[in-house]
mmCIF file with all atom_site columns, C-alpha atoms in Angstrom:
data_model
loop_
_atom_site.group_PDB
_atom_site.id
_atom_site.type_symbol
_atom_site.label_atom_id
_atom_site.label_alt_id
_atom_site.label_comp_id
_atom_site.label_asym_id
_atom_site.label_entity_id
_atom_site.label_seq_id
_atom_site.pdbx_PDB_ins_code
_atom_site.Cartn_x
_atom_site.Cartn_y
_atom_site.Cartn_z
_atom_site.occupancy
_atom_site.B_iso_or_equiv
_atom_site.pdbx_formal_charge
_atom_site.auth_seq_id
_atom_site.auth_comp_id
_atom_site.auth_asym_id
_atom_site.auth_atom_id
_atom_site.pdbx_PDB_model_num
ATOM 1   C CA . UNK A 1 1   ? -26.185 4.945   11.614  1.00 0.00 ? 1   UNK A CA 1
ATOM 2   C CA . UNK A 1 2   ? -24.223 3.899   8.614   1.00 0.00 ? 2   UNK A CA 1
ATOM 3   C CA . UNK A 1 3   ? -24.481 6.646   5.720   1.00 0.00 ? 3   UNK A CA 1
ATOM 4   C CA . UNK A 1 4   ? -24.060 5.320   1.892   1.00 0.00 ? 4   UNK A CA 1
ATOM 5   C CA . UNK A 1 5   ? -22.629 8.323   -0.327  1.00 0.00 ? 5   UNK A CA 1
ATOM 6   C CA . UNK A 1 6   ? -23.219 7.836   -3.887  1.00 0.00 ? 6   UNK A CA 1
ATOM 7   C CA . UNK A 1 7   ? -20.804 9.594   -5.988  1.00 0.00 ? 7   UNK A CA 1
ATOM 8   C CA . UNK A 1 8   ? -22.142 9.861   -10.059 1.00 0.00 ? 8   UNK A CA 1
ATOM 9   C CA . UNK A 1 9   ? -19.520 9.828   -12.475 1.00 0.00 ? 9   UNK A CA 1
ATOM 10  C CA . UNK A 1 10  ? -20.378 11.010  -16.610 1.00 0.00 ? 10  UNK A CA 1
ATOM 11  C CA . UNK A 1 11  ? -16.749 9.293   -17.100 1.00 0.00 ? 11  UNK A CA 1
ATOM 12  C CA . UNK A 1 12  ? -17.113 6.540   -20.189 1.00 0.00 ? 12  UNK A CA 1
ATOM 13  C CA . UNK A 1 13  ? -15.422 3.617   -19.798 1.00 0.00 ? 13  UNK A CA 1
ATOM 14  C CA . UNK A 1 14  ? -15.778 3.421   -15.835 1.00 0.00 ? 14  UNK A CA 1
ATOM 15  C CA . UNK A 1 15  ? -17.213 0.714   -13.986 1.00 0.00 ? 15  UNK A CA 1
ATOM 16  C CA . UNK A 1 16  ? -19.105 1.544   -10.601 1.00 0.00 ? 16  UNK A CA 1
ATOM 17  C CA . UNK A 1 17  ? -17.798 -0.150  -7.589  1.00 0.00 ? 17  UNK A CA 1
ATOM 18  C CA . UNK A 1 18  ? -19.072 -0.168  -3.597  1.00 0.00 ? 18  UNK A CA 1
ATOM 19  C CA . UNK A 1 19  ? -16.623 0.439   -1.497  1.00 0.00 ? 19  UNK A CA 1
ATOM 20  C CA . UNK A 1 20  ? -15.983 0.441   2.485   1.00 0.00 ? 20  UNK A CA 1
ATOM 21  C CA . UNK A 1 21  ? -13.950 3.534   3.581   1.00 0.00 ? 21  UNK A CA 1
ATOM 22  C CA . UNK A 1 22  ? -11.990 3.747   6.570   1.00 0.00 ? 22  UNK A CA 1
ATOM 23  C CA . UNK A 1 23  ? -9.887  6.399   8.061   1.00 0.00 ? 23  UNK A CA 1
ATOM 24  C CA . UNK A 1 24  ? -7.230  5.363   10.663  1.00 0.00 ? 24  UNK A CA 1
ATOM 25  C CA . UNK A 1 25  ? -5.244  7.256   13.177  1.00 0.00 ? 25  UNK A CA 1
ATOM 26  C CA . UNK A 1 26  ? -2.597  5.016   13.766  1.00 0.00 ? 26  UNK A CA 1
ATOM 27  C CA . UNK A 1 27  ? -0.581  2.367   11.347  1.00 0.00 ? 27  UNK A CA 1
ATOM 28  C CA . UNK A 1 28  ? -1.290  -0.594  13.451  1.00 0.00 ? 28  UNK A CA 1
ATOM 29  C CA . UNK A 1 29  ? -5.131  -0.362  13.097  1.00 0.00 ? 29  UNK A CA 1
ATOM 30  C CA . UNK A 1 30  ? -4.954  -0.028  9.554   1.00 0.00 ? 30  UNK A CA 1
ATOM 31  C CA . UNK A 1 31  ? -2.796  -3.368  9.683   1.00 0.00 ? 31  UNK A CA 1
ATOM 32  C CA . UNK A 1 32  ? -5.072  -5.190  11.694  1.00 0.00 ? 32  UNK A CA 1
ATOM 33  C CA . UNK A 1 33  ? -8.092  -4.214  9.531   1.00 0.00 ? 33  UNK A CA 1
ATOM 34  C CA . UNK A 1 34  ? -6.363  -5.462  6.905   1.00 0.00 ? 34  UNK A CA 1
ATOM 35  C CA . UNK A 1 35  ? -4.983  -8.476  8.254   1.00 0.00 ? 35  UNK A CA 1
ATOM 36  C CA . UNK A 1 36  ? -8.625  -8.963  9.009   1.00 0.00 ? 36  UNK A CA 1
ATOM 37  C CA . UNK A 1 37  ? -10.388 -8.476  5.592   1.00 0.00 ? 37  UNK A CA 1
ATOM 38  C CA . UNK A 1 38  ? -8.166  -11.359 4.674   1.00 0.00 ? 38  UNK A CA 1
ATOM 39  C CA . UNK A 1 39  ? -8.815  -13.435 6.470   1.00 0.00 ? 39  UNK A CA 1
ATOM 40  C CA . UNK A 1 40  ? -12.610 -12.763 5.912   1.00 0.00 ? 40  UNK A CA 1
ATOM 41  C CA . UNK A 1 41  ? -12.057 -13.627 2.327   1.00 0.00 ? 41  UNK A CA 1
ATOM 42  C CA . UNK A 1 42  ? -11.203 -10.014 1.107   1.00 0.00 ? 42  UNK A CA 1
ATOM 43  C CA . UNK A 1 43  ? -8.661  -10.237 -2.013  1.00 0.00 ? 43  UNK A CA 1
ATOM 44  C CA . UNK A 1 44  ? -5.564  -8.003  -2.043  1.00 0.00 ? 44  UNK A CA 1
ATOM 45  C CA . UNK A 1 45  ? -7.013  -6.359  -5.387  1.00 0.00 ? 45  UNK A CA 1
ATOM 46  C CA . UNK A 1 46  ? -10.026 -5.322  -3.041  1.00 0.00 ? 46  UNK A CA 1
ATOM 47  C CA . UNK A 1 47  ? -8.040  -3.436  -0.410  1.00 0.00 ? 47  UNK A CA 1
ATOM 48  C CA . UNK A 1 48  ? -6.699  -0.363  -1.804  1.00 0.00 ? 48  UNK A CA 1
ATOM 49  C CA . UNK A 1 49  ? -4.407  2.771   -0.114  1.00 0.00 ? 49  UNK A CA 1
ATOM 50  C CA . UNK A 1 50  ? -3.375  5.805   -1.506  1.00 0.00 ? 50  UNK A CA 1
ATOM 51  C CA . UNK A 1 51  ? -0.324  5.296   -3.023  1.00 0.00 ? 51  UNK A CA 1
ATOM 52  C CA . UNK A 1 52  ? 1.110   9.057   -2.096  1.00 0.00 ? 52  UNK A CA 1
ATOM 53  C CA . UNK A 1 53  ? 0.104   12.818  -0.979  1.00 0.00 ? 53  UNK A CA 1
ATOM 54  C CA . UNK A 1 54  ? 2.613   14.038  -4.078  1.00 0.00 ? 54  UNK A CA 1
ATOM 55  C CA . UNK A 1 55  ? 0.599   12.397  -6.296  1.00 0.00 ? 55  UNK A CA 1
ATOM 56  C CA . UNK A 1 56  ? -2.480  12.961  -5.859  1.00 0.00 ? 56  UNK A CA 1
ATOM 57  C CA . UNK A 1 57  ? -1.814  16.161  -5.487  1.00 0.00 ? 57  UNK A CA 1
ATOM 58  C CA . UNK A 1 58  ? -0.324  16.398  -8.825  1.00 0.00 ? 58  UNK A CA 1
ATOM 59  C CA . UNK A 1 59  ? -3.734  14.714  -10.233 1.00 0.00 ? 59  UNK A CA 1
ATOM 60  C CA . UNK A 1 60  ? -5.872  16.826  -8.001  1.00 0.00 ? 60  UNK A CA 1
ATOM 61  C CA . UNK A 1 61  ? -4.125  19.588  -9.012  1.00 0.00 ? 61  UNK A CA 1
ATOM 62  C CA . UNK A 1 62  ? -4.167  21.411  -5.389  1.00 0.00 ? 62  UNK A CA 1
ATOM 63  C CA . UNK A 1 63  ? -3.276  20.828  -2.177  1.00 0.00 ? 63  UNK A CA 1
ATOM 64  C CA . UNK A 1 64  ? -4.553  18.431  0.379   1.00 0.00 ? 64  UNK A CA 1
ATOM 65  C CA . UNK A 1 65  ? -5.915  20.152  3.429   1.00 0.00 ? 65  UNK A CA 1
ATOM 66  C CA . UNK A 1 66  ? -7.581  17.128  5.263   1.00 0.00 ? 66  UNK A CA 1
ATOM 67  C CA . UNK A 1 67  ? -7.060  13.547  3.953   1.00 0.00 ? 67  UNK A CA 1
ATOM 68  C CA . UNK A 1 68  ? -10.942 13.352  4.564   1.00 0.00 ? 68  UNK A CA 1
ATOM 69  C CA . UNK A 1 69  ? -11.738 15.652  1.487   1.00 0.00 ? 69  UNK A CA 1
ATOM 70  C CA . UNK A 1 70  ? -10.377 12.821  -0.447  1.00 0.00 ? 70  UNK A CA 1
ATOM 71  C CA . UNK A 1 71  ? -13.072 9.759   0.654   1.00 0.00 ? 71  UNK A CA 1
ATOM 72  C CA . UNK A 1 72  ? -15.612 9.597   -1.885  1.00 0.00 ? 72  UNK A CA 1
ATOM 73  C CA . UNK A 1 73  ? -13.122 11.289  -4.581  1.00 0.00 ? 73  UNK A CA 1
ATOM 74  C CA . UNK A 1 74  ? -13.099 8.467   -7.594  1.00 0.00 ? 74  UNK A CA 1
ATOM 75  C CA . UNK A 1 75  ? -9.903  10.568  -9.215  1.00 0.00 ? 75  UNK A CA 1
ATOM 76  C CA . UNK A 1 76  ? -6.827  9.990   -6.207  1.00 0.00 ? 76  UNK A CA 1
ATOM 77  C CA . UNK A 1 77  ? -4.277  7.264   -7.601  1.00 0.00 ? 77  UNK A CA 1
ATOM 78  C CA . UNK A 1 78  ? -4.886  3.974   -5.022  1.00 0.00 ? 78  UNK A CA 1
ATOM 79  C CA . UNK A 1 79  ? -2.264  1.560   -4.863  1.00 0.00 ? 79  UNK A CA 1
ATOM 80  C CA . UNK A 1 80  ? -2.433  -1.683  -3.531  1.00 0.00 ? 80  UNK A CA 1
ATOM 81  C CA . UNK A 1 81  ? -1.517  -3.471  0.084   1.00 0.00 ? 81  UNK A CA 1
ATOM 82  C CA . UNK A 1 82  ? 1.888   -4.668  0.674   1.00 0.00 ? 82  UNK A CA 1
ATOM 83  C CA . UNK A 1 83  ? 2.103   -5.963  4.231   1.00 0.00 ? 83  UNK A CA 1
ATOM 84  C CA . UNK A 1 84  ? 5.289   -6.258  6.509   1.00 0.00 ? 84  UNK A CA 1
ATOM 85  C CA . UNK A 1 85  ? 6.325   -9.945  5.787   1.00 0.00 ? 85  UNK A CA 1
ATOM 86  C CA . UNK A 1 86  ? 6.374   -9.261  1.970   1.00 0.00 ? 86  UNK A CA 1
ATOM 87  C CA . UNK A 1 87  ? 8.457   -6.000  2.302   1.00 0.00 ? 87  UNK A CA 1
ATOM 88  C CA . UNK A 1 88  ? 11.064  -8.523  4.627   1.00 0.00 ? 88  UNK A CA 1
ATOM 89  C CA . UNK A 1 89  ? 11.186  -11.003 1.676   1.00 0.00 ? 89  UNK A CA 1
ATOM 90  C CA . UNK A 1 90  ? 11.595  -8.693  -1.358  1.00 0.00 ? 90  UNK A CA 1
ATOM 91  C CA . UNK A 1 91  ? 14.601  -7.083  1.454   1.00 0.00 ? 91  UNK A CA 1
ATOM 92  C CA . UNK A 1 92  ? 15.784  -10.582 1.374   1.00 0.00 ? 92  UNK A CA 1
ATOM 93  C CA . UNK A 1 93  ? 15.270  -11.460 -2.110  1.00 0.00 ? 93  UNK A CA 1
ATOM 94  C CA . UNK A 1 94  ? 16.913  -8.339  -3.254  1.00 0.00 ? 94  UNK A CA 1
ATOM 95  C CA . UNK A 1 95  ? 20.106  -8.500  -1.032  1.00 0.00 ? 95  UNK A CA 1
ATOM 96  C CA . UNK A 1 96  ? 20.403  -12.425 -1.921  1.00 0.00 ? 96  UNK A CA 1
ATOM 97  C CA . UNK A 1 97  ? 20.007  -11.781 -5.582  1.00 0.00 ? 97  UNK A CA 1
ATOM 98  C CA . UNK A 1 98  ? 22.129  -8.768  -5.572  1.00 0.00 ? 98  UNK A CA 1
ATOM 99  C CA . UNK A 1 99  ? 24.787  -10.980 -3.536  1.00 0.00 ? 99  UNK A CA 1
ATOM 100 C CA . UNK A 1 100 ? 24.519  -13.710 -6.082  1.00 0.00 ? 100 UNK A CA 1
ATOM 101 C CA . UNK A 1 101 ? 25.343  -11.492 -9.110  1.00 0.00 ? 101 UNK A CA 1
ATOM 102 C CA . UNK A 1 102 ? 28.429  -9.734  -7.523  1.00 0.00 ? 102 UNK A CA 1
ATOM 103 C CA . UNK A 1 103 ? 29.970  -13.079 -6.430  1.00 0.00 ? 103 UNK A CA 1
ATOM 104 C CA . UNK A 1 104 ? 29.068  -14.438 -10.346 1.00 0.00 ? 104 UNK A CA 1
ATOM 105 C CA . UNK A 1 105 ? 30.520  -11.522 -11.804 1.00 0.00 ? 105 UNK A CA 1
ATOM 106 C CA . UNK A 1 106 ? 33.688  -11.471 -9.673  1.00 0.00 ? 106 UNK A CA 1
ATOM 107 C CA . UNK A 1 107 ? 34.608  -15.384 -10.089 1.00 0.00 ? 107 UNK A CA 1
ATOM 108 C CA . UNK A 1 108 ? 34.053  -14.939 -13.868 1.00 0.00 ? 108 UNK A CA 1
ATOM 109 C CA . UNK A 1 109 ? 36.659  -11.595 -13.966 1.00 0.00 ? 109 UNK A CA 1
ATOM 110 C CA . UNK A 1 110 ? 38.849  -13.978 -12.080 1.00 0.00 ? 110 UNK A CA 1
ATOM 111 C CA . UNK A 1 111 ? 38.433  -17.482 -13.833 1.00 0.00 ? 111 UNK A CA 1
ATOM 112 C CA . UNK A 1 112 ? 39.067  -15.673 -17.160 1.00 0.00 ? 112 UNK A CA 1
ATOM 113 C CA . UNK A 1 113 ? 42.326  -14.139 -16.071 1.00 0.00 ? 113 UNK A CA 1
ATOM 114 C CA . UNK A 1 114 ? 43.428  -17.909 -15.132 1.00 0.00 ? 114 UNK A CA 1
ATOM 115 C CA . UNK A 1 115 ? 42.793  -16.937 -11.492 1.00 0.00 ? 115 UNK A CA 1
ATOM 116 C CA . UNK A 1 116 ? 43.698  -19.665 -8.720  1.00 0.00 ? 116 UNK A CA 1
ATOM 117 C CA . UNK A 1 117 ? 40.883  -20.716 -6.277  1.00 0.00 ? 117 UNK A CA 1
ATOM 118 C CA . UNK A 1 118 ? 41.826  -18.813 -3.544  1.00 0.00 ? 118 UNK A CA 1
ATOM 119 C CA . UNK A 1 119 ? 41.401  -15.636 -5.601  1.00 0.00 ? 119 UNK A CA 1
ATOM 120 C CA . UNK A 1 120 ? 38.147  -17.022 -7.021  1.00 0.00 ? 120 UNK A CA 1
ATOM 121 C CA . UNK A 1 121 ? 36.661  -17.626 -3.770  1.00 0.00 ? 121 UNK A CA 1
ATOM 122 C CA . UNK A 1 122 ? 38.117  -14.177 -2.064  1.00 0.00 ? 122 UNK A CA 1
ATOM 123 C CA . UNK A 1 123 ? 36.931  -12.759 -5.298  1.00 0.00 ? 123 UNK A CA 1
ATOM 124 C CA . UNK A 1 124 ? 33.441  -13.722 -4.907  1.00 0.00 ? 124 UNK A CA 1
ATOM 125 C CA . UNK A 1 125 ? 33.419  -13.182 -1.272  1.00 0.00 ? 125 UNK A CA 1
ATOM 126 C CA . UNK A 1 126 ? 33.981  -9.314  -1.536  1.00 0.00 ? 126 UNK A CA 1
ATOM 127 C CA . UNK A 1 127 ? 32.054  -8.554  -4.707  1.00 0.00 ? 127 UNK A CA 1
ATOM 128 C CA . UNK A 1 128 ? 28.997  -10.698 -2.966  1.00 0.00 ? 128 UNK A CA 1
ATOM 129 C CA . UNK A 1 129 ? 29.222  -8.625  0.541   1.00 0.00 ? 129 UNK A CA 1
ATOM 130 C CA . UNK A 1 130 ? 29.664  -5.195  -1.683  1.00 0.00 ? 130 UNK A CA 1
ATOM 131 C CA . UNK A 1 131 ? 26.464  -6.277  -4.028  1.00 0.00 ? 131 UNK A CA 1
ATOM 132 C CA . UNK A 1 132 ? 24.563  -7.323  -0.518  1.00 0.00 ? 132 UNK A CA 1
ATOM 133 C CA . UNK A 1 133 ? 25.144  -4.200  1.030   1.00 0.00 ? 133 UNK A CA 1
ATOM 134 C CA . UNK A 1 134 ? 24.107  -1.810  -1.977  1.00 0.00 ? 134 UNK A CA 1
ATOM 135 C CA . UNK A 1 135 ? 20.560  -4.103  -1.937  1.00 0.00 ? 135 UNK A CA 1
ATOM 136 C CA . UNK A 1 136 ? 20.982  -3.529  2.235   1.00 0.00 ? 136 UNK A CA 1
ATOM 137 C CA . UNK A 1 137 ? 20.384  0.354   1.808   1.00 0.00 ? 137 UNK A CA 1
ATOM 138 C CA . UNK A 1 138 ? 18.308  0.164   -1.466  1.00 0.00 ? 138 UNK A CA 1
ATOM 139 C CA . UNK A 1 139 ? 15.518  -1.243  0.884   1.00 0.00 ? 139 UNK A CA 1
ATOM 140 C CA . UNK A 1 140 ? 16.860  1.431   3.755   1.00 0.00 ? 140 UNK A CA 1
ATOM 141 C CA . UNK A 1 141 ? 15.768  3.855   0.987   1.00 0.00 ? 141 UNK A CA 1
ATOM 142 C CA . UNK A 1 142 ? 12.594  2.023   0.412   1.00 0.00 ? 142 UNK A CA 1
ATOM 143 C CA . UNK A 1 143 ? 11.601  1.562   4.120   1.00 0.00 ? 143 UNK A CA 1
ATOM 144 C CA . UNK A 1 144 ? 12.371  5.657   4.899   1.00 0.00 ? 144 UNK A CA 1
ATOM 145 C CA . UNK A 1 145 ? 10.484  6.123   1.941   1.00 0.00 ? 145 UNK A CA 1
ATOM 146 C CA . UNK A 1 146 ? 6.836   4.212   2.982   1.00 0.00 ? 146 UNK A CA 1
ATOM 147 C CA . UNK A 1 147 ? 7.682   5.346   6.495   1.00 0.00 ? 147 UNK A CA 1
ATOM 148 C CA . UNK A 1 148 ? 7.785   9.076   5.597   1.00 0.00 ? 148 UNK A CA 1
ATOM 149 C CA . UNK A 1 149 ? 4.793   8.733   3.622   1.00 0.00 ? 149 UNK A CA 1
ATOM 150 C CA . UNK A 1 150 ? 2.614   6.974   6.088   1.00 0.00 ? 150 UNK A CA 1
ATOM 151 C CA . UNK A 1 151 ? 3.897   10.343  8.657   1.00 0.00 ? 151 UNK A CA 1
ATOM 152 C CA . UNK A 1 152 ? 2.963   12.903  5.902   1.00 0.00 ? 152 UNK A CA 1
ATOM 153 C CA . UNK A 1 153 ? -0.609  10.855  5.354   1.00 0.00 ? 153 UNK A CA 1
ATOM 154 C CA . UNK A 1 154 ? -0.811  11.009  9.544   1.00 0.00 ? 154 UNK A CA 1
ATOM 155 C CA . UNK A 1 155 ? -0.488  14.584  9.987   1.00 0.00 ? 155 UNK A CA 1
ATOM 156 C CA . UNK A 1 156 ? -2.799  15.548  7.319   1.00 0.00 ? 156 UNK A CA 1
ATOM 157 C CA . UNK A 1 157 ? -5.737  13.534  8.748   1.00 0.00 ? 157 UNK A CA 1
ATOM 158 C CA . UNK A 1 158 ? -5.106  9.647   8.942   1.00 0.00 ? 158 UNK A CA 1
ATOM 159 C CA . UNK A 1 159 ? -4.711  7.024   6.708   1.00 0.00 ? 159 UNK A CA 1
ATOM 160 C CA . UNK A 1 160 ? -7.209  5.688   4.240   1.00 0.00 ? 160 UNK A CA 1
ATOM 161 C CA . UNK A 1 161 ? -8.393  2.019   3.403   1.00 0.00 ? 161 UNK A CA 1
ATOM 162 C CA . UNK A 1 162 ? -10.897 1.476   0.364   1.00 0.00 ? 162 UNK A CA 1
ATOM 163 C CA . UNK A 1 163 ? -12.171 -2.405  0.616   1.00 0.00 ? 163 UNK A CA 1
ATOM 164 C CA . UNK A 1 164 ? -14.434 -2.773  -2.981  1.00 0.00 ? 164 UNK A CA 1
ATOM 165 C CA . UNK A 1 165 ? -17.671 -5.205  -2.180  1.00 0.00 ? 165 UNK A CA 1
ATOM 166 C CA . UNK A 1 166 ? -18.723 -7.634  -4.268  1.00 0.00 ? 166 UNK A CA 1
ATOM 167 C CA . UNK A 1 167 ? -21.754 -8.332  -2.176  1.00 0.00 ? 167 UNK A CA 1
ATOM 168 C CA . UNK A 1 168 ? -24.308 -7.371  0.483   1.00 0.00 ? 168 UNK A CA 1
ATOM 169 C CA . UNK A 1 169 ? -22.052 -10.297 2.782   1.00 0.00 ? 169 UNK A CA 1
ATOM 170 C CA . UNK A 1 170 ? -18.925 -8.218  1.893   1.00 0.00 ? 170 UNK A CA 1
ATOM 171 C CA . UNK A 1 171 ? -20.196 -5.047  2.622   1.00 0.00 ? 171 UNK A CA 1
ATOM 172 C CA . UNK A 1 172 ? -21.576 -6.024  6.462   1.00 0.00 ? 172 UNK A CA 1
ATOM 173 C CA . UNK A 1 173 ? -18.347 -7.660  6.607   1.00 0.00 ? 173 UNK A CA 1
ATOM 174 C CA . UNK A 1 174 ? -16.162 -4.742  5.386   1.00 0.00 ? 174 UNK A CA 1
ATOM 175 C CA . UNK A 1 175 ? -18.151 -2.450  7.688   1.00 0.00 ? 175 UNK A CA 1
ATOM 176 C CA . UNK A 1 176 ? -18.318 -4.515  11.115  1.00 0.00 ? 176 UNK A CA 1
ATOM 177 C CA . UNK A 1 177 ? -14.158 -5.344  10.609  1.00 0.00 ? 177 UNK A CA 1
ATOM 178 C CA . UNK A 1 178 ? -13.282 -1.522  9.310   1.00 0.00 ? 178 UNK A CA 1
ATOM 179 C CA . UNK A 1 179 ? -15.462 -0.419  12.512  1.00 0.00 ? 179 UNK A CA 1
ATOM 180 C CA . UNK A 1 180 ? -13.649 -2.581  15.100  1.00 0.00 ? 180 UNK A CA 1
ATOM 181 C CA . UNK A 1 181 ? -10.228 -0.758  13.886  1.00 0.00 ? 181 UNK A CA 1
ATOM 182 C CA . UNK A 1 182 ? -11.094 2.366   13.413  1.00 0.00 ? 182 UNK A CA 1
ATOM 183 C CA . UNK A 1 183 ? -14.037 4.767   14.685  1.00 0.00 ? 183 UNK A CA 1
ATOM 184 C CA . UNK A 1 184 ? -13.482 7.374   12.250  1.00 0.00 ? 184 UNK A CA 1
ATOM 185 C CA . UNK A 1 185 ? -15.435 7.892   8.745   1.00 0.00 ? 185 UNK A CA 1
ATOM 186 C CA . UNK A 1 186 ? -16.597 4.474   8.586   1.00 0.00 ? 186 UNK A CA 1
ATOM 187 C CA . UNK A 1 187 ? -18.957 3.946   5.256   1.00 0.00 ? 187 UNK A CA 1
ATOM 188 C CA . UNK A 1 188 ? -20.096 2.687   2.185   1.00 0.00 ? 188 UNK A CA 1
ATOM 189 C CA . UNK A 1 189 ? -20.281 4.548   -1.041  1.00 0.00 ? 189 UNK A CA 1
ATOM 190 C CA . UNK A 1 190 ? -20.648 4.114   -4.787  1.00 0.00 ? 190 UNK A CA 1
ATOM 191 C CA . UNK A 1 191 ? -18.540 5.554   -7.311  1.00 0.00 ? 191 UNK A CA 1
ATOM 192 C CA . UNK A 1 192 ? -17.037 4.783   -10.518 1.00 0.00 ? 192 UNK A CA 1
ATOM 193 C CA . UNK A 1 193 ? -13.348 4.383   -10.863 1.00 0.00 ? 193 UNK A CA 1
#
């Protein structure tokens, strides 16, 4: 039986939303789900994660025991989807870009001190490989950095996935994919964020 939690809010300025909430064991059924809300028609704006267990513990102002006290709470900071093939292309874009500037930088040092073409060229070579590798292990950093967070969110319950509803379609939707990838805490509430 599917259980609808409504969640009041005295909070001016908030607008109620219905959301499907979904806890995951594993990172790969979260993907899927998500993967599959797409391609249902979901927006990105609709799917929502929390963004970090420092934070909203910070905004909580305690500790999180069990990611599943958190649910229905309207106040944890959400943050939005960002699947694998973007996270490869702002890699890529980053390294490129950062490549680009070195090798600019270098054949300008060079051209102004009358360099010769050879110098330009070697010039531009090593500055680009140096400025590649610094955006190389920027996104190292960034990668360790969603990787550890997904482990902390793991081992204090799971993962969770809001999907807001527009409709009554959305919601059966939401509910049927969110069920097929994950058995746990499946359900609709209403709260004002």
């Amino acid at each position: 039986m599917l259980k609808i939690t409504h969640v009041t809010e005295e909070a001016a300025g908030r607008c109620k939303a219905r959301e499907a909430v979904a806890l995951f064991d594993d990172y790969d059924d979260l993907v899927g789900a998500v993967e599959e809300l797409e391609l249902a028609g979901f927006d990105r704006a609709q799917i929502k994660l929390m963004r970090s267990c420092k934070l909203t513990e910070r905004r909580l102002g305690h500790p999180i025991g069990d990611i599943r006290e958190l649910e229905d709470d309207p106040t944890i900071p959400l943050g939005g989807w960002v699947d694998r093939h973007e996270l490869t292309e702002g890699r890529a874009a980053l390294t490129t870009g950062l490549a680009y500037v070195g090798s600019l930088v270098a054949i300008g040092a060079v051209v102004a001190r009358d360099g010769e073409l050879a110098a330009i060229i070697s010039a531009a070579a090593a500055a680009g490989g140096a400025a590649g590798a610094c955006g190389l292990w920027l996104m190292g950093l960034v990668g360790r950095g969603r990787a550890r967070e997904i482990n902390e969110q793991l081992s204090r319950g799971g993962l969770l996935l809001w999907a807001e509803t527009r409709t009554r379609e959305q919601e059966q939707n939401a509910i049927g994919i969110l069920q097929c990838h994950s058995t746990r805490d499946v359900h609709l509430h209403e709260l004002a964020r």
